[in-house]
Short mmCIF file of C-alpha atoms in Angstrom, two decimals:
data_model
loop_
_atom_site.label_atom_id
_atom_site.label_comp_id
_atom_site.label_asym_id
_atom_site.label_seq_id
_atom_site.Cartn_x
_atom_site.Cartn_y
_atom_site.Cartn_z
CA MET A 30 -52.87 0.00 -30.41
CA ARG A 31 -55.52 -2.40 -31.65
CA ALA A 32 -55.32 -5.98 -32.88
CA LEU A 33 -58.00 -7.53 -35.06
CA PRO A 34 -60.62 -9.82 -33.57
CA GLU A 35 -59.66 -13.41 -32.86
CA GLY A 36 -59.54 -15.66 -35.87
CA GLN A 37 -57.32 -13.39 -37.99
CA PRO A 38 -54.00 -14.92 -39.10
CA THR A 39 -51.00 -14.46 -36.82
CA SER A 40 -48.39 -16.43 -38.75
CA ILE A 41 -45.86 -13.70 -39.52
CA MET A 42 -42.75 -14.32 -37.46
CA ASN A 43 -39.54 -12.67 -38.58
CA SER A 44 -36.81 -10.65 -36.94
CA MET A 45 -36.12 -7.05 -37.77
CA PRO A 46 -34.75 -5.08 -39.53
CA ARG A 47 -36.64 -5.25 -42.82
CA ARG A 48 -36.26 -3.94 -46.34
CA PHE A 49 -39.20 -1.64 -47.02
CA PHE A 50 -40.77 -0.32 -50.19
CA LEU A 51 -43.20 2.60 -49.84
CA GLN A 52 -45.46 3.56 -52.76
CA THR A 53 -47.36 6.84 -52.64
CA VAL A 54 -50.60 7.82 -54.37
CA GLY A 55 -52.09 11.30 -54.09
CA CYS A 56 -51.16 14.84 -53.17
CA GLN A 57 -48.10 16.57 -51.76
CA MET A 58 -49.45 15.95 -48.26
CA ASN A 59 -49.18 12.22 -48.97
CA SER A 60 -45.67 12.67 -50.37
CA LEU A 61 -44.57 14.42 -47.19
CA ASP A 62 -46.25 11.76 -45.04
CA SER A 63 -44.31 9.10 -46.96
CA GLU A 64 -41.02 10.92 -46.43
CA LEU A 65 -41.67 11.05 -42.71
CA VAL A 66 -42.69 7.39 -42.51
CA ALA A 67 -39.58 6.39 -44.49
CA ALA A 68 -37.34 8.40 -42.18
CA ALA A 69 -38.97 6.89 -39.09
CA LEU A 70 -38.42 3.39 -40.48
CA LEU A 71 -34.78 4.16 -41.30
CA ARG A 72 -34.28 5.48 -37.80
CA ALA A 73 -35.76 2.24 -36.44
CA GLY A 74 -33.08 0.29 -38.30
CA HIS A 75 -34.94 -0.75 -41.45
CA ARG A 76 -33.48 -0.37 -44.94
CA GLN A 77 -35.07 0.93 -48.11
CA ALA A 78 -35.60 -1.52 -50.98
CA GLU A 79 -35.24 -0.55 -54.63
CA SER A 80 -38.43 -2.30 -55.70
CA ILE A 81 -41.45 -4.20 -54.39
CA GLY A 82 -39.82 -7.44 -55.49
CA ARG A 83 -36.86 -6.84 -53.18
CA ALA A 84 -38.94 -5.79 -50.15
CA ASP A 85 -40.24 -7.78 -47.20
CA LEU A 86 -42.19 -4.75 -45.90
CA ILE A 87 -44.51 -3.18 -48.50
CA LEU A 88 -46.42 -0.03 -47.57
CA LEU A 89 -48.98 1.76 -49.75
CA ASN A 90 -49.71 5.38 -48.77
CA THR A 91 -53.13 6.02 -50.24
CA CYS A 92 -55.57 8.68 -51.45
CA SER A 93 -59.39 8.67 -51.26
CA VAL A 94 -60.22 11.85 -53.18
CA ARG A 95 -61.21 9.93 -56.34
CA GLN A 96 -62.45 6.42 -56.95
CA HIS A 97 -59.68 5.80 -59.49
CA ALA A 98 -57.03 6.19 -56.77
CA GLU A 99 -58.76 3.61 -54.56
CA ASP A 100 -59.29 1.19 -57.45
CA LYS A 101 -55.59 1.42 -58.21
CA ILE A 102 -54.68 0.43 -54.65
CA TYR A 103 -57.13 -2.50 -54.48
CA SER A 104 -55.83 -3.72 -57.83
CA LEU A 105 -52.25 -3.57 -56.54
CA LEU A 106 -53.27 -5.40 -53.36
CA GLY A 107 -54.66 -8.16 -55.56
CA ARG A 108 -51.22 -8.56 -57.13
CA LEU A 109 -49.47 -8.37 -53.76
CA LYS A 110 -51.52 -11.37 -52.65
CA GLU A 111 -49.26 -13.49 -54.85
CA ILE A 112 -46.14 -12.11 -53.17
CA LYS A 113 -47.69 -12.91 -49.80
CA GLN A 114 -48.36 -16.47 -50.90
CA GLU A 115 -44.78 -16.91 -52.12
CA ARG A 116 -43.20 -15.14 -49.12
CA PRO A 117 -45.61 -15.37 -46.14
CA ALA A 118 -43.27 -13.38 -43.88
CA THR A 119 -43.77 -10.28 -46.05
CA ILE A 120 -45.63 -7.53 -44.19
CA ILE A 121 -48.11 -5.48 -46.24
CA GLY A 122 -49.60 -2.22 -44.99
CA VAL A 123 -52.17 0.29 -46.22
CA LEU A 124 -51.57 3.81 -44.90
CA GLY A 125 -53.21 7.21 -45.27
CA CYS A 126 -56.60 8.45 -46.35
CA MET A 127 -58.01 5.22 -47.73
CA ALA A 128 -56.98 3.44 -44.52
CA GLN A 129 -58.90 6.02 -42.48
CA LYS A 130 -61.94 5.79 -44.75
CA ASP A 131 -62.24 2.02 -45.33
CA GLN A 132 -60.66 0.72 -42.10
CA HIS A 133 -61.70 -2.97 -41.53
CA GLU A 134 -63.10 -3.16 -45.07
CA ILE A 135 -59.50 -3.30 -46.32
CA PHE A 136 -58.84 -6.53 -44.40
CA ARG A 137 -62.06 -8.00 -45.79
CA ARG A 138 -61.26 -7.12 -49.41
CA ALA A 139 -57.52 -7.83 -49.16
CA PRO A 140 -56.73 -10.52 -46.55
CA CYS A 141 -53.03 -10.21 -47.40
CA VAL A 142 -52.90 -6.86 -45.55
CA ASP A 143 -51.29 -6.80 -42.09
CA LEU A 144 -51.44 -3.07 -41.25
CA VAL A 145 -54.12 -0.41 -41.70
CA VAL A 146 -52.93 3.00 -40.46
CA GLY A 147 -54.75 6.31 -40.89
CA PRO A 148 -52.97 9.60 -41.66
CA GLY A 149 -53.24 10.72 -38.03
CA GLN A 150 -51.41 7.65 -36.69
CA LEU A 151 -48.45 7.31 -39.05
CA SER A 152 -45.89 7.86 -36.29
CA LEU A 153 -46.90 4.41 -34.99
CA VAL A 154 -45.87 2.56 -38.16
CA PRO A 155 -42.45 1.31 -36.87
CA SER A 156 -43.95 -0.08 -33.65
CA LEU A 157 -46.89 -1.63 -35.53
CA VAL A 158 -44.48 -3.34 -37.93
CA GLU A 159 -42.63 -4.71 -34.92
CA ASP A 160 -45.90 -6.07 -33.48
CA VAL A 161 -46.82 -7.83 -36.71
CA ALA A 162 -43.30 -9.21 -37.15
CA ALA A 163 -43.43 -10.57 -33.58
CA GLY A 164 -46.53 -12.59 -34.46
CA ARG A 165 -49.07 -10.44 -32.62
CA GLY A 166 -51.42 -10.43 -35.58
CA PRO A 167 -52.69 -7.76 -37.99
CA ARG A 168 -52.96 -4.22 -36.64
CA ILE A 169 -55.28 -1.28 -37.29
CA GLU A 170 -54.77 2.29 -36.04
CA VAL A 171 -57.13 5.03 -37.21
CA SER A 172 -58.33 8.33 -35.78
CA LEU A 173 -61.57 9.06 -34.00
CA ASP A 174 -64.56 9.77 -36.23
CA ARG A 175 -65.09 13.53 -36.25
CA ILE A 176 -68.76 12.86 -36.95
CA GLY A 177 -70.79 11.57 -34.02
CA SER A 178 -68.01 12.25 -31.52
CA GLY A 179 -70.04 14.72 -29.48
CA SER A 180 -68.81 18.17 -28.56
CA ASP A 181 -65.30 17.06 -27.60
CA ARG A 182 -63.57 18.52 -30.65
CA ALA A 183 -60.26 18.56 -28.78
CA SER A 184 -60.19 14.76 -28.47
CA VAL A 185 -60.97 14.37 -32.16
CA ALA A 186 -58.29 16.90 -33.11
CA LYS A 187 -55.78 15.09 -30.91
CA SER A 188 -56.57 11.76 -32.53
CA PHE A 189 -55.95 13.32 -35.93
CA ALA A 190 -52.74 15.06 -34.78
CA ARG A 191 -49.96 14.43 -37.30
CA PHE A 192 -46.33 13.67 -36.73
CA THR A 193 -43.69 16.06 -38.02
CA PRO A 194 -39.89 16.02 -38.37
CA ARG A 195 -39.53 16.72 -34.65
CA ASP A 196 -40.66 13.09 -34.12
CA ILE A 197 -37.68 11.83 -36.10
CA GLU A 198 -34.84 13.91 -34.70
CA PRO A 199 -32.15 14.82 -35.37
CA THR A 200 -32.53 15.24 -39.14
CA SER A 201 -35.72 15.86 -41.10
CA ALA A 202 -36.86 13.32 -43.65
CA ALA A 203 -37.05 15.83 -46.48
CA ALA A 204 -33.47 16.98 -45.98
CA LYS A 205 -32.21 13.41 -45.93
CA ARG A 206 -33.91 12.48 -49.17
CA ARG A 207 -33.39 15.65 -51.20
CA ARG A 208 -31.29 18.20 -49.40
CA HIS A 209 -32.02 21.19 -51.62
CA GLN A 210 -35.84 21.04 -51.38
CA ALA A 211 -38.22 20.29 -48.55
CA MET A 212 -41.92 20.32 -47.80
CA VAL A 213 -42.99 21.67 -44.42
CA ARG A 214 -46.50 21.12 -43.13
CA VAL A 215 -47.92 24.27 -41.54
CA ALA A 216 -51.48 23.08 -41.00
CA PHE A 217 -53.39 19.83 -40.72
CA GLY A 218 -56.94 18.92 -41.68
CA CYS A 219 -59.78 20.89 -43.21
CA ASP A 220 -63.05 22.44 -41.99
CA LYS A 221 -64.47 23.53 -45.36
CA PHE A 222 -66.71 20.47 -45.90
CA CYS A 223 -67.16 20.90 -49.64
CA SER A 224 -69.98 18.56 -50.57
CA TYR A 225 -67.85 16.39 -52.89
CA CYS A 226 -64.80 16.06 -50.65
CA ILE A 227 -63.84 13.26 -48.26
CA VAL A 228 -60.74 15.07 -46.92
CA PRO A 229 -62.31 16.51 -43.71
CA SER A 230 -63.37 12.99 -42.72
CA VAL A 231 -60.00 11.35 -43.36
CA ARG A 232 -57.63 14.18 -42.35
CA GLY A 233 -59.57 15.64 -39.48
CA PRO A 234 -60.21 19.14 -38.09
CA GLU A 235 -58.19 22.12 -39.26
CA GLN A 236 -55.22 22.81 -36.99
CA SER A 237 -52.31 25.23 -37.46
CA ARG A 238 -48.86 24.45 -36.13
CA PRO A 239 -47.16 27.03 -33.89
CA ALA A 240 -45.18 29.51 -35.96
CA SER A 241 -42.12 29.12 -33.71
CA GLU A 242 -42.10 25.37 -34.33
CA ILE A 243 -42.28 25.91 -38.11
CA ARG A 244 -39.51 28.49 -37.99
CA ASP A 245 -37.26 26.10 -36.05
CA GLU A 246 -37.89 23.36 -38.58
CA VAL A 247 -37.09 25.62 -41.52
CA GLN A 248 -33.96 26.89 -39.77
CA ARG A 249 -32.81 23.29 -39.30
CA LEU A 250 -33.46 22.57 -42.97
CA ALA A 251 -31.51 25.68 -43.99
CA ASP A 252 -28.60 24.58 -41.80
CA GLU A 253 -28.64 21.24 -43.67
CA GLY A 254 -28.34 23.01 -47.04
CA CYS A 255 -31.97 23.29 -48.11
CA LEU A 256 -32.65 26.09 -50.64
CA GLU A 257 -36.40 25.81 -51.28
CA ILE A 258 -39.24 25.34 -48.82
CA THR A 259 -42.82 24.52 -49.80
CA LEU A 260 -45.36 25.19 -47.05
CA LEU A 261 -48.23 22.71 -47.11
CA GLY A 262 -51.81 22.88 -45.88
CA GLN A 263 -55.16 21.66 -47.15
CA THR A 264 -56.15 25.35 -47.19
CA VAL A 265 -52.75 26.82 -46.49
CA ASN A 266 -53.81 30.47 -46.68
CA SER A 267 -56.19 30.00 -43.75
CA TYR A 268 -53.12 29.34 -41.57
CA CYS A 269 -53.33 31.14 -38.22
CA ASP A 270 -51.30 30.54 -35.09
CA ALA A 271 -53.61 31.93 -32.41
CA THR A 272 -51.45 30.69 -29.53
CA VAL A 273 -49.57 34.00 -29.62
CA GLN A 274 -50.76 37.61 -29.71
CA PRO A 275 -51.05 39.09 -32.17
CA ALA A 276 -51.95 35.94 -34.08
CA VAL A 277 -49.54 34.87 -36.83
CA ARG A 278 -51.17 34.65 -40.27
CA LEU A 279 -49.58 33.11 -43.35
CA SER A 280 -48.30 36.51 -44.50
CA ASP A 281 -46.60 36.98 -41.11
CA LEU A 282 -45.12 33.49 -41.27
CA LEU A 283 -43.65 34.22 -44.71
CA VAL A 284 -41.95 37.33 -43.29
CA MET A 285 -40.46 35.22 -40.46
CA LEU A 286 -39.16 32.53 -42.80
CA HIS A 287 -37.87 35.06 -45.34
CA GLU A 288 -35.30 36.19 -42.78
CA ILE A 289 -33.65 32.76 -42.52
CA ASP A 290 -30.22 32.74 -44.16
CA GLY A 291 -29.69 30.05 -46.77
CA ILE A 292 -33.30 29.75 -47.86
CA ARG A 293 -33.57 31.03 -51.43
CA ARG A 294 -37.18 30.20 -52.31
CA LEU A 295 -40.48 29.96 -50.43
CA ARG A 296 -43.70 28.51 -51.87
CA PHE A 297 -47.08 27.57 -50.40
CA VAL A 298 -49.97 25.33 -51.50
CA THR A 299 -52.97 24.83 -51.64
CA ASN A 300 -55.00 28.04 -51.34
CA TYR A 301 -58.70 28.57 -50.71
CA PRO A 302 -60.12 31.45 -52.81
CA LYS A 303 -62.02 33.10 -49.95
CA HIS A 304 -58.83 33.44 -47.86
CA MET A 305 -56.70 35.11 -50.54
CA THR A 306 -56.31 38.33 -48.56
CA ASP A 307 -54.53 41.49 -49.61
CA ASP A 308 -51.88 41.12 -46.89
CA LEU A 309 -50.90 37.72 -48.31
CA ILE A 310 -50.79 38.96 -51.91
CA GLU A 311 -48.67 41.92 -50.83
CA ALA A 312 -46.29 39.65 -48.88
CA VAL A 313 -45.70 37.64 -52.06
CA ARG A 314 -45.14 40.89 -53.95
CA ASP A 315 -42.74 42.41 -51.39
CA LEU A 316 -40.66 39.39 -50.31
CA PRO A 317 -38.08 38.46 -52.99
CA LYS A 318 -37.69 34.86 -51.78
CA VAL A 319 -41.41 34.09 -52.09
CA SER A 320 -42.30 32.64 -55.49
CA PRO A 321 -45.01 34.61 -57.35
CA TYR A 322 -47.06 31.45 -57.76
CA PHE A 323 -50.57 30.73 -56.49
CA HIS A 324 -52.47 27.46 -56.72
CA VAL A 325 -56.11 28.44 -56.12
CA PRO A 326 -58.69 25.77 -57.10
CA ALA A 327 -61.88 27.21 -58.62
CA GLN A 328 -63.58 23.81 -59.24
CA SER A 329 -66.35 25.31 -61.42
CA GLY A 330 -67.25 28.45 -63.33
CA SER A 331 -70.96 28.11 -62.53
CA ASN A 332 -72.46 29.68 -59.41
CA VAL A 333 -75.18 27.04 -59.42
CA VAL A 334 -72.60 24.26 -59.30
CA LEU A 335 -70.41 26.10 -56.76
CA GLU A 336 -73.39 26.40 -54.44
CA ARG A 337 -74.15 22.71 -54.82
CA MET A 338 -70.48 22.00 -54.12
CA ARG A 339 -70.68 24.18 -50.98
CA ARG A 340 -67.55 26.05 -51.98
CA GLY A 341 -68.50 29.23 -50.15
CA TYR A 342 -67.73 31.77 -52.90
CA THR A 343 -69.07 32.90 -56.27
CA VAL A 344 -67.51 33.04 -59.70
CA GLU A 345 -67.57 36.83 -59.47
CA SER A 346 -65.60 36.81 -56.20
CA TYR A 347 -63.10 34.35 -57.69
CA ARG A 348 -62.56 36.61 -60.70
CA GLU A 349 -62.15 39.60 -58.37
CA MET A 350 -59.49 37.69 -56.42
CA LEU A 351 -57.58 36.98 -59.64
CA SER A 352 -57.75 40.66 -60.54
CA ARG A 353 -56.25 41.64 -57.19
CA ILE A 354 -53.37 39.17 -57.65
CA ARG A 355 -52.57 40.33 -61.17
CA GLU A 356 -52.96 44.01 -60.37
CA ARG A 357 -50.40 43.78 -57.57
CA ILE A 358 -48.11 41.10 -59.10
CA PRO A 359 -48.25 41.32 -62.92
CA ASN A 360 -45.75 38.47 -63.35
CA ALA A 361 -47.60 36.08 -61.02
CA THR A 362 -48.72 32.70 -62.28
CA VAL A 363 -51.92 31.08 -61.10
CA THR A 364 -52.97 27.44 -61.41
CA SER A 365 -56.34 25.92 -60.64
CA ASP A 366 -58.36 22.73 -60.20
CA PHE A 367 -61.67 21.90 -61.91
CA ILE A 368 -64.22 19.13 -61.51
CA VAL A 369 -66.33 18.38 -64.57
CA GLY A 370 -69.56 16.41 -64.54
CA PHE A 371 -70.51 17.24 -60.96
CA CYS A 372 -74.05 16.30 -59.93
CA GLY A 373 -76.59 18.24 -62.00
CA GLU A 374 -73.99 20.06 -64.12
CA THR A 375 -75.71 21.21 -67.31
CA GLU A 376 -74.08 22.07 -70.61
CA GLU A 377 -74.59 25.75 -69.75
CA ASP A 378 -72.81 25.23 -66.41
CA PHE A 379 -69.90 23.60 -68.21
CA GLN A 380 -69.66 26.40 -70.77
CA GLN A 381 -69.41 28.89 -67.90
CA THR A 382 -66.47 26.87 -66.57
CA ALA A 383 -64.87 26.92 -70.03
CA ASP A 384 -65.34 30.71 -70.12
CA LEU A 385 -63.61 31.06 -66.74
CA VAL A 386 -60.62 29.05 -67.97
CA ARG A 387 -60.39 31.08 -71.21
CA ASP A 388 -60.60 34.40 -69.37
CA SER A 389 -58.30 33.51 -66.47
CA ARG A 390 -55.42 32.10 -68.55
CA PHE A 391 -54.15 29.82 -65.82
CA LYS A 392 -50.60 28.56 -66.14
CA ASN A 393 -52.09 25.13 -65.74
CA SER A 394 -55.34 23.53 -64.66
CA PHE A 395 -55.76 20.13 -63.06
CA ILE A 396 -59.02 18.78 -64.47
CA PHE A 397 -60.89 15.82 -62.99
CA LYS A 398 -64.08 13.97 -63.75
CA TYR A 399 -66.43 13.94 -60.77
CA SER A 400 -66.17 10.78 -58.71
CA GLY A 401 -68.79 10.30 -56.01
CA ARG A 402 -67.35 9.48 -52.59
CA PRO A 403 -69.41 7.63 -49.97
CA GLY A 404 -69.65 9.68 -46.79
CA THR A 405 -69.81 13.05 -48.55
CA LYS A 406 -72.87 15.32 -48.68
CA ALA A 407 -72.91 15.17 -52.48
CA ALA A 408 -73.24 11.38 -52.39
CA GLU A 409 -76.00 11.71 -49.79
CA LEU A 410 -78.00 14.54 -51.38
CA TYR A 411 -77.46 14.42 -55.14
CA ALA A 412 -77.63 11.89 -57.94
CA ASP A 413 -74.45 11.34 -59.93
CA ASP A 414 -76.50 12.06 -63.05
CA VAL A 415 -73.91 13.12 -65.63
CA SER A 416 -72.96 10.18 -67.82
CA GLU A 417 -69.40 8.94 -68.03
CA ALA A 418 -69.31 9.78 -71.75
CA VAL A 419 -70.32 13.40 -71.09
CA LYS A 420 -67.80 13.68 -68.25
CA ARG A 421 -65.07 12.40 -70.54
CA ARG A 422 -66.00 14.80 -73.33
CA ARG A 423 -66.12 17.79 -70.99
CA ASN A 424 -62.79 16.79 -69.46
CA ASN A 425 -61.18 16.62 -72.91
CA ASP A 426 -62.76 19.89 -74.06
CA LEU A 427 -61.56 21.79 -71.00
CA LEU A 428 -58.11 20.22 -71.27
CA ALA A 429 -57.88 21.32 -74.92
CA ILE A 430 -58.72 24.92 -73.97
CA GLN A 431 -56.11 24.91 -71.20
CA ASN A 432 -53.43 23.29 -73.39
CA GLU A 433 -53.92 25.97 -76.04
CA ILE A 434 -53.45 28.67 -73.41
CA CYS A 435 -50.32 26.93 -72.08
CA GLN A 436 -48.81 26.76 -75.57
CA GLU A 437 -49.51 30.44 -76.21
CA ASP A 438 -48.21 31.60 -72.84
CA ASN A 439 -45.02 29.53 -73.11
CA GLN A 440 -44.21 31.04 -76.52
CA PRO A 441 -42.70 34.30 -75.14
CA PHE A 442 -40.09 32.27 -73.23
CA LEU A 443 -38.35 31.23 -76.45
CA GLY A 444 -34.87 32.76 -76.42
CA ARG A 445 -35.21 34.03 -72.87
CA THR A 446 -32.89 33.09 -70.03
CA VAL A 447 -34.64 31.95 -66.85
CA GLU A 448 -33.30 31.04 -63.43
CA ILE A 449 -34.15 27.53 -62.25
CA LEU A 450 -33.55 25.35 -59.23
CA VAL A 451 -32.33 21.99 -60.55
CA GLU A 452 -34.44 19.24 -58.96
CA GLY A 453 -32.88 16.12 -60.44
CA PRO A 454 -33.19 13.72 -63.38
CA SER A 455 -36.29 14.13 -65.54
CA LYS A 456 -38.88 11.34 -65.71
CA MET A 457 -37.49 10.32 -69.09
CA ALA A 458 -33.94 10.17 -67.75
CA LYS A 459 -35.04 7.96 -64.86
CA LYS A 460 -36.64 5.56 -67.32
CA ARG A 461 -33.60 5.51 -69.58
CA GLY A 462 -31.05 5.23 -66.77
CA GLU A 463 -28.66 7.58 -68.55
CA GLY A 464 -25.03 8.03 -67.56
CA THR A 465 -23.01 10.99 -66.33
CA LYS A 466 -24.73 13.50 -68.62
CA ARG A 467 -28.47 13.17 -68.62
CA GLN A 468 -31.71 15.05 -68.96
CA LEU A 469 -32.34 17.13 -65.82
CA VAL A 470 -35.41 19.06 -64.71
CA GLY A 471 -35.87 22.25 -62.71
CA ARG A 472 -38.43 24.95 -62.04
CA THR A 473 -38.54 28.69 -62.38
CA THR A 474 -39.76 30.84 -59.49
CA CYS A 475 -43.16 30.98 -61.21
CA ASP A 476 -43.33 27.16 -61.31
CA ARG A 477 -42.60 26.56 -64.99
CA ILE A 478 -40.91 23.24 -65.67
CA VAL A 479 -37.57 23.43 -67.52
CA VAL A 480 -35.74 20.42 -68.97
CA PHE A 481 -32.10 20.50 -70.10
CA GLU A 482 -29.00 18.31 -70.33
CA GLY A 483 -26.41 18.33 -67.60
CA GLY A 484 -24.41 16.33 -65.09
CA GLU A 485 -25.56 15.11 -61.67
CA GLU A 486 -23.34 17.73 -60.02
CA LEU A 487 -25.84 20.41 -61.07
CA VAL A 488 -28.66 18.95 -58.95
CA GLY A 489 -29.57 21.29 -56.11
CA ARG A 490 -28.09 24.39 -57.74
CA ILE A 491 -29.78 27.53 -59.02
CA LEU A 492 -28.74 28.11 -62.62
CA PRO A 493 -29.57 30.27 -65.66
CA VAL A 494 -30.99 28.33 -68.59
CA THR A 495 -31.73 29.74 -72.06
CA ILE A 496 -34.98 28.38 -73.51
CA GLU A 497 -34.65 26.90 -77.00
CA THR A 498 -37.94 25.02 -77.55
CA ILE A 499 -41.31 24.73 -75.83
CA ASP A 500 -44.43 22.63 -75.64
CA PRO A 501 -47.64 23.32 -73.65
CA PHE A 502 -46.20 21.80 -70.49
CA THR A 503 -42.43 22.20 -70.59
CA LEU A 504 -39.65 24.62 -71.50
CA PHE A 505 -36.53 23.03 -73.01
CA GLY A 506 -33.20 24.80 -72.79
CA LYS A 507 -29.47 24.88 -72.31
CA VAL A 508 -27.45 25.91 -69.29
CA VAL A 509 -25.81 29.30 -69.80
CA ASP A 510 -23.07 28.95 -67.21
CA SER A 511 -22.93 25.99 -64.82
CA THR A 512 -20.43 27.81 -62.59
CA THR A 513 -23.14 30.19 -61.28
#
């Protein structure tokens, strides 16, 4: 546990417990990390605040994948400076990927910050808060640098080791917060080293959790009433528990979890195209509880760009993978990610990406403008030479193609009855603060979003809904029979 050098402020003196507010930016990994941190704080006796204004412990769980996400956090820290001035006893912490990447730079740019904690050290948050509250000064805890650490990979991996629900016994964070759904991390870190990506540096070496440990966690969640499990990994389909023989692959793990009574749905994200093996596709096909949904980022439709990105596959192999999925599971839905305006991307390269989106008919595509990240190979080797105006135009063009596909592919759902798991109030309902009957949202097994009206008692149930209207992103319907 490290304090800052002498000369940093040590004026925070306040007794525990505290009211904490935790804001999350980024991916599902960050969301799960936040759930675990929140549960650890609750277990330590803290209480959750409804808003930043009501909190005396403010934690920001951050993302470093794109510059916009970092800018958003630094902007928020600028506003939190005022809260700190008004209430000096308030503790402010920056957690996650940006904490690992920027480290001491965060204290320099935002002197109001008291805690900087990387994603590998989040289990220490309650004790670090206690240190700051006791007047021991600002604290920083980050993992070892996987670059320049010599050949001792084990020590680096250990420093990046992540905490899981077993650290917050007896009840998992996910089950406490939303009993019917839970995310379960099956692997940590990434070894792909795509040239544009900072994730291997901030989340560490790829490590798979023991299959027996995962099964025990899912069993516990099922016993607590959980219906849907989402398995998480940076490249989840490269999961392999080699501590047992034969080794347990993701397809084997799905078979193990499928046998657990009470679990109704199994999902997994995010997939790496090269590891989309036939045994995994066939497990999805043959196991009724596993949702026929694959998120497999392509990133580009140009082999030239893919090579520069160091993605490790070609457009032809990606198309072949899609063919294998759709040949074996005709009703499967596939979503993807794309980066436009990557270093050196020509108009011809972009048109090849547009062709891939048109031909593949993804259920959805998450499209991003390239954002150079210091510390990546792309930032070191290539000029960010595509103008912001061109990036914006390509982003909008690709989005328009995808939206047209979404509208067309949602059309056949009109009049159909689909089975959904009700997740809770829709975003609009949360804004409106509606009463006993409000707009709810759920998802089909193939990950289509369905919005309908209903009471809070329907949350966490699996129901049939008849679709009455559609738009490119959402199906709107009416519950057929809420007694199901």
